[in-house]
Coordinates of C-alpha atoms and ligand atoms in Angstrom, one line a residue:
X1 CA 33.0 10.2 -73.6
X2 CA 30.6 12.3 -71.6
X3 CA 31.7 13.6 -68.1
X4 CA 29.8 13.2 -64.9
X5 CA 29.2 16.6 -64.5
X6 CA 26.8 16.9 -67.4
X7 CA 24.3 14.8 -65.0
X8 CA 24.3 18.0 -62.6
X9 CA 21.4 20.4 -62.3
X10 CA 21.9 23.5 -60.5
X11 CA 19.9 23.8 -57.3
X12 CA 18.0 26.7 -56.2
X13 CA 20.6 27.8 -53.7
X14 CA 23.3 27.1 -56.2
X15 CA 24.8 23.4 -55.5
X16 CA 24.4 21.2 -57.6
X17 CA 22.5 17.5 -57.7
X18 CA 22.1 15.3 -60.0
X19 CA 20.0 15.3 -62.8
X20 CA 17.5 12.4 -61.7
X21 CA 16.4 11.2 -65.4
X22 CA 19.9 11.4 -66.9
X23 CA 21.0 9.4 -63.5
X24 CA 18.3 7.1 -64.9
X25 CA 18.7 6.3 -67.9
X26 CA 22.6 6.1 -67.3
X27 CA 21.6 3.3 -65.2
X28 CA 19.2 1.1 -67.4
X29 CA 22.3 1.8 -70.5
X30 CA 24.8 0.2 -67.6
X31 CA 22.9 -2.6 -66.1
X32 CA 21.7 -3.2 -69.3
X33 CA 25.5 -4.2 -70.3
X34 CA 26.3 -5.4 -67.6
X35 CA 23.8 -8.0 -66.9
X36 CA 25.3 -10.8 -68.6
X37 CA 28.4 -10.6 -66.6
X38 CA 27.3 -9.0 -63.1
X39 CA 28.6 -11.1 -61.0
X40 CA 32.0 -11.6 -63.1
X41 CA 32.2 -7.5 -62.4
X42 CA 31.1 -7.7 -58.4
X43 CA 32.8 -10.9 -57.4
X44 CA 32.7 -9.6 -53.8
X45 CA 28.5 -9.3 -54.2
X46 CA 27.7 -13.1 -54.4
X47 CA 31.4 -14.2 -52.4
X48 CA 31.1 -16.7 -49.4
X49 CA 31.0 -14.0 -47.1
X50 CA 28.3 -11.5 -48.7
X51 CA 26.0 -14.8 -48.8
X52 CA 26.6 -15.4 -45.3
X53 CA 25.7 -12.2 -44.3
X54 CA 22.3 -12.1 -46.1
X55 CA 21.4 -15.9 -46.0
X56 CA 21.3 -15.1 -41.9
X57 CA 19.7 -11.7 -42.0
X58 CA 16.5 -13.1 -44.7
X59 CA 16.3 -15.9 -42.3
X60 CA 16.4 -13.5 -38.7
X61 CA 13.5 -11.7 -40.8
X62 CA 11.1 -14.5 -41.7
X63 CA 11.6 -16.0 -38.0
X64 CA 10.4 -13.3 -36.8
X65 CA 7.3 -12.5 -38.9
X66 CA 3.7 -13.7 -38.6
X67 CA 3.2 -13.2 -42.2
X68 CA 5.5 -14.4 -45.4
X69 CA 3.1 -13.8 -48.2
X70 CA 4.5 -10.8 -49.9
X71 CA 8.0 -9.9 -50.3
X72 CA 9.4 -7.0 -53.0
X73 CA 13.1 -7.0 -53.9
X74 CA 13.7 -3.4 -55.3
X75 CA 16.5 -3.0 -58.1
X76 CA 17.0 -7.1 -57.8
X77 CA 19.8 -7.7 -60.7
X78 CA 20.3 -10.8 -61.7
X79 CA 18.5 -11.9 -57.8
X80 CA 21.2 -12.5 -56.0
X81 CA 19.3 -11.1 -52.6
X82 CA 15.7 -12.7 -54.4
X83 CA 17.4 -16.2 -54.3
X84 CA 17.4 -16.3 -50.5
X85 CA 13.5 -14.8 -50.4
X86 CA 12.3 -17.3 -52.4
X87 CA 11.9 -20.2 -50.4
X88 CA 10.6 -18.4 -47.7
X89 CA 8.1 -16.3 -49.1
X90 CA 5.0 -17.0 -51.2
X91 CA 5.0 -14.6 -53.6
X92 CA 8.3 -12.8 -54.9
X93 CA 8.3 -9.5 -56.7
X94 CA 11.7 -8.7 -58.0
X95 CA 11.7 -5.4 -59.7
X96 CA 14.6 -3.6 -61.6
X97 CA 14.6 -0.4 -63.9
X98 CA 17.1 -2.7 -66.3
X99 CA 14.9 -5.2 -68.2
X100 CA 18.3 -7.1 -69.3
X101 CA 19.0 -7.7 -65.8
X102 CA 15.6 -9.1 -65.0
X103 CA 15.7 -11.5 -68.2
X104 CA 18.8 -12.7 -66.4
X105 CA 17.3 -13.4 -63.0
X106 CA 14.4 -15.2 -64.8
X107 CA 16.7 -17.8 -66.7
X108 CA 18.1 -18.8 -63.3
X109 CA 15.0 -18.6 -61.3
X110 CA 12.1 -18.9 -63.4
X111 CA 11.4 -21.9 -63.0
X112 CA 10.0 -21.5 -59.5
X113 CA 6.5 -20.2 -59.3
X114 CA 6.4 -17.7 -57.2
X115 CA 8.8 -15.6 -58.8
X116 CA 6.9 -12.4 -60.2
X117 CA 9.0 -9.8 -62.3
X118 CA 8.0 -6.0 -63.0
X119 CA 10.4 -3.6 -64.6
X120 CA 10.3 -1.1 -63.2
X121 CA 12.1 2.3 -61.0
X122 CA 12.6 2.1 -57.6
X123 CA 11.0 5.4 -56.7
X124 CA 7.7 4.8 -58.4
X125 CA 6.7 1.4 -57.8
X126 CA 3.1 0.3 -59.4
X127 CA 1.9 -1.5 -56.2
X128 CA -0.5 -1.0 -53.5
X129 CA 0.3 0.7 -50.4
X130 CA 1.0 -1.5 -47.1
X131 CA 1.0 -4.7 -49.2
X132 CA 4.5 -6.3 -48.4
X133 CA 5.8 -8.0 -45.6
X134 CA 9.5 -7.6 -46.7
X135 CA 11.2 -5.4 -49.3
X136 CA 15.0 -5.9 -49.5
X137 CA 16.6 -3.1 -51.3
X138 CA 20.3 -4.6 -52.2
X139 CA 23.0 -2.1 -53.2
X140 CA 20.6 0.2 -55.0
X141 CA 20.5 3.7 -53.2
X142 CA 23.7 4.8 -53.9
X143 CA 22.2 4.6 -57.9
X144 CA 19.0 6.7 -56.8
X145 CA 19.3 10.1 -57.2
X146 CA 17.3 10.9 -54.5
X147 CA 18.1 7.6 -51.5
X148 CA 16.0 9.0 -48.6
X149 CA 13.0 10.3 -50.6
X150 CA 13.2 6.7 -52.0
X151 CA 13.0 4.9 -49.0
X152 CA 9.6 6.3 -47.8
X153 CA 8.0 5.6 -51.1
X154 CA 9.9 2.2 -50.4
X155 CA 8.3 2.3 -46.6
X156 CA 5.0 3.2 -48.6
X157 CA 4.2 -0.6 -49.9
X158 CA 5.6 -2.0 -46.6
X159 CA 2.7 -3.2 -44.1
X160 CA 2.8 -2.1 -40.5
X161 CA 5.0 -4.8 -39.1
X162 CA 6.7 -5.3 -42.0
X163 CA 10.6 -5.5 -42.6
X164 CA 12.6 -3.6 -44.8
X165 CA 16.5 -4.9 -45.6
X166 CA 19.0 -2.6 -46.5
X167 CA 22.4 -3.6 -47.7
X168 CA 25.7 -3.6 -49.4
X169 CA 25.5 0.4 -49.9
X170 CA 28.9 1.9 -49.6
X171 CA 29.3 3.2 -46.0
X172 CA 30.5 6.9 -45.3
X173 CA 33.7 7.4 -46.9
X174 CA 36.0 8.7 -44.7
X175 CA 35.5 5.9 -42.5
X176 CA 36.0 3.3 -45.7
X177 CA 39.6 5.1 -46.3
X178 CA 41.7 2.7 -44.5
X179 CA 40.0 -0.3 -46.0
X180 CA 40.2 0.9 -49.9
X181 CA 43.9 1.6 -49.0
X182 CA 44.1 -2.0 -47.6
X183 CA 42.6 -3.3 -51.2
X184 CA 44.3 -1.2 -53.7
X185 CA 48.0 -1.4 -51.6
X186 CA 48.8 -4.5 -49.8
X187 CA 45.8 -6.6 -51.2
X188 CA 46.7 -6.6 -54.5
X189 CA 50.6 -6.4 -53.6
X190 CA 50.5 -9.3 -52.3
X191 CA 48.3 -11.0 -54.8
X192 CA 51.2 -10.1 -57.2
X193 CA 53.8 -11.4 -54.3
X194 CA 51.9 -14.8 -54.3
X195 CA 51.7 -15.2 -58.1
X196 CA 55.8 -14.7 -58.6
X197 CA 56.2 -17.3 -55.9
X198 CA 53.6 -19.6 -57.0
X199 CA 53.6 -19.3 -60.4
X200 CA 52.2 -22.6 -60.6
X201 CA 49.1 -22.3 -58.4
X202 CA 45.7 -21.1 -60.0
X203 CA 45.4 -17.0 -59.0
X204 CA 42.1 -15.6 -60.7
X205 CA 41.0 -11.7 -61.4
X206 CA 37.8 -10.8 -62.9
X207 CA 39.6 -8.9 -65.8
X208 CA 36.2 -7.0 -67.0
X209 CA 36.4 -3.6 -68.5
X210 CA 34.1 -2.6 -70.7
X211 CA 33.8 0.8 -72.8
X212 CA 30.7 1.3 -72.5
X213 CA 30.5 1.2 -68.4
X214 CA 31.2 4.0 -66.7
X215 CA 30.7 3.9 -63.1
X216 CA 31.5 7.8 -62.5
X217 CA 27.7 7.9 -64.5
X218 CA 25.6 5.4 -62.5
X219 CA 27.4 5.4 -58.9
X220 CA 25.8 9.0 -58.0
X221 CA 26.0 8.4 -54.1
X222 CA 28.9 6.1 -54.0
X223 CA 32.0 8.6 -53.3
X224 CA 30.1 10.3 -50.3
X225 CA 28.6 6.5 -49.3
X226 CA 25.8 6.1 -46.2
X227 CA 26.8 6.7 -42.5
X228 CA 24.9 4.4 -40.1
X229 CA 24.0 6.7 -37.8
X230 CA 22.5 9.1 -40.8
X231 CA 20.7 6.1 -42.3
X232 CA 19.4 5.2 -39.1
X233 CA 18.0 8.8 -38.7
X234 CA 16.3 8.5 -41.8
X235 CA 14.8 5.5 -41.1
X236 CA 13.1 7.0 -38.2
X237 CA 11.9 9.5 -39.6
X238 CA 10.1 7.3 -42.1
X239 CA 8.4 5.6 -39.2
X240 CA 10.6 2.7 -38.4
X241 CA 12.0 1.3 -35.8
X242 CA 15.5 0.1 -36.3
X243 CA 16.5 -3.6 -35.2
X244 CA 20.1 -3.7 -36.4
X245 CA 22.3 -1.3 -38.3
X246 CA 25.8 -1.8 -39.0
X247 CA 29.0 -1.8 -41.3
X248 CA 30.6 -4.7 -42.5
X249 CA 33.2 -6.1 -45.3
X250 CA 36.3 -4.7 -44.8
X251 CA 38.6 -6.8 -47.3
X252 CA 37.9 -7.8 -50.9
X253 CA 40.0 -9.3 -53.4
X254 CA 38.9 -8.2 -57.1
X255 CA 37.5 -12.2 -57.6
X256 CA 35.7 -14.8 -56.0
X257 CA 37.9 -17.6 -57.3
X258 CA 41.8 -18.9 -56.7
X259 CA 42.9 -20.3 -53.3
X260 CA 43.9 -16.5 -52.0
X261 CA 41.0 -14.5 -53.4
X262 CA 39.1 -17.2 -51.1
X263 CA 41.7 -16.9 -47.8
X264 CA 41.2 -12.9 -47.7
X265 CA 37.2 -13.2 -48.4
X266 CA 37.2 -15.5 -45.8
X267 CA 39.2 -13.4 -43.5
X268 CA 36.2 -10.6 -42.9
X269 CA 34.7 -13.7 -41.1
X270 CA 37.5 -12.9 -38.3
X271 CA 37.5 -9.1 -38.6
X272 CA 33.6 -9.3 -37.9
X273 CA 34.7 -10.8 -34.3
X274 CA 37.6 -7.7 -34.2
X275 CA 35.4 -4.8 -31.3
X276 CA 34.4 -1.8 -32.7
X277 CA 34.8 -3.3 -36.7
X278 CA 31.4 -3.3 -37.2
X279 CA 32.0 0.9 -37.5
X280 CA 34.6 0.8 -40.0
X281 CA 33.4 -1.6 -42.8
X282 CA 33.2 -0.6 -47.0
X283 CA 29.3 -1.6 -46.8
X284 CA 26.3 -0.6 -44.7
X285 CA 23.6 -2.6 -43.8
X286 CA 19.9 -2.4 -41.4
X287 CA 17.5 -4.2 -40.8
X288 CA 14.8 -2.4 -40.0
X289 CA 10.7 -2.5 -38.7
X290 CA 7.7 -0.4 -39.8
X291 CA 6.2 0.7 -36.8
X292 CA 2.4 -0.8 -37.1
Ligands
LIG301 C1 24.7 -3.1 -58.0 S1 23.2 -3.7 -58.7 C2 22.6 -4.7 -57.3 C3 21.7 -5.8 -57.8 C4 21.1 -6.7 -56.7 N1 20.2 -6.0 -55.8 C5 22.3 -7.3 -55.9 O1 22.3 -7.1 -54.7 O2 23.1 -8.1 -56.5 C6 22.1 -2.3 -58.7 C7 20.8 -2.6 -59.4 O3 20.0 -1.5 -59.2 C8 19.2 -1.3 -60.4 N2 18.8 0.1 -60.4 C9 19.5 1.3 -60.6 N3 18.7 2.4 -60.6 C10 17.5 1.9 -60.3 C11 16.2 2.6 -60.2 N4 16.1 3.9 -60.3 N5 15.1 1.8 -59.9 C12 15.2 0.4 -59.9 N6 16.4 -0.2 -60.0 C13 17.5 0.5 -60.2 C14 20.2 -1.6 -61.5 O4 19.6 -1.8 -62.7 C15 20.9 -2.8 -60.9 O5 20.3 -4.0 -61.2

């Protein structure tokens, strides 16, 4: 198997980055596996909680726009984040560099009209400029090799007005240590703890492990993650104005199904309420405003 560091390039002043079409096609190989059994893999991206958080942040967006005609999800997967646009918006563009994940989202939401799908990559997107009123981009930068220079060709098909959602990207990882201790220590000790005593009762883990996926390939920006405040930065530099920006999730079983799997997912509903927690969460998130 390959190693991760055939994907760097050596920079002018020596560092390396990484190589953005091998980054590229590393990701249409994965997602292209991985389509039929997304959410099997990410249990925690469609769990009770993560639709919470962005069935009230799509609707804080359309409540507060004039306009809901045009609405671009960038690197949509199987449209989890597209299901929640749909209803509000007239016309949907959910775009994806994996065609295997879009032929997935189009046998669960197909059937509704104003669903439009484009293959495509998220840092050359073949629309107009200042056409969209939202464009949610859903746990895709940490994949782009180059985030921030995506985001302003993002900002670039965004109207003046319009709002662009950023979520579920892993947040800066020295503040996510504690957490990922949390998971990998007592969250899955006492997963084990609650099976030997109740043996009987249904306990569920998402048990997918494929050969062909490596994450070490495809997750270029995940170990270093996104700080809020760096984010936020960039976001204003691309001329918008920030409305909310903040981490959040802090615990995650590895499924969405079985009684305790559903009492710890639950449980980031009470951390949320916990001062100062929305610093220390696994994901960041902003909703942010180009400025007209
Ligand atoms: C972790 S999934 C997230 C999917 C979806 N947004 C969600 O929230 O469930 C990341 C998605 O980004 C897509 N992706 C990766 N690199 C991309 C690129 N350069 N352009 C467009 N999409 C990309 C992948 O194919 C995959 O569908």
């Amino acid at each position: 198997m390959q190693s991760f560091s055939v994907y760097l390039v050596k920079t002018m002043k020596g560092k390396s980055r990484p190589d953005s079409v091998e980054v590229k096609k590393a990701n249409i190989r994965h997602h292209d596996v991985e389509a039929e059994f997304f959410e099997r893999a990410h249990p925690e991206g469609s769990s009770v909680y993560e639709r919470a958080k962005v069935s009230k942040s799509i609707a804080f967006i359309a409540e507060n726009s004039d306009v809901r005609d045009l609405c671009v999800d960038v690197g949509c997967g199987i449209g989890f984040v597209t299901s929640f646009e749909l209803p509000l918006y007239k016309v949907v563009v959910a775009t994806d560099i994996s065609r295997r994940m879009l032929e997935v989202a189009k046998r669960r939401f197909g059937r509704l009209g104003s669903l439009n799908l484009v293959v495509c990559d998220a840092e050359f997107l073949p629309l107009k400029s200042e056409i969209a009123d939202l464009v949610s981009v859903s746990s895709v930068l940490h994949h782009l090799p180059k985030p921030f220079s995506s985001i302003r060709d993002i900002s670039r098909i965004l109207r003046g007005g319009g709002f662009l959602y950023i979520t579920r990207e892993p947040s800066f990882r020295r503040l996510r240590r504690f957490f990922d201790f949390f998971d990998y220590f007592v969250v899955q000790k006492l997963s084990k703890l609650a099976k030997l005593f109740f043996s009987g009762l249904e306990l569920c883990e998402s048990h997918v492990s494929v050969e062909e996926l490596d994450y070490a390939k495809v997750d270029v920006h995940y170990s270093t993650g996104f700080h809020v405040a760096q984010l936020s930065e960039v976001l204003v530099s691309s001329c918008f104005e920030v409305v909310f920006a903040y981490s959040y999730h802090w615990i995650y079983p590895d499924s969405d199904k079985g009684w305790l799997q559903q009492l710890l997912t639950r449980s980031n509903f009470v951390v949320e309420k916990i001062p100062l927690s929305n610093r220390l969460g696994r994901y960041v998130t902003a909703i942010a405003r180009k400025r007209a």
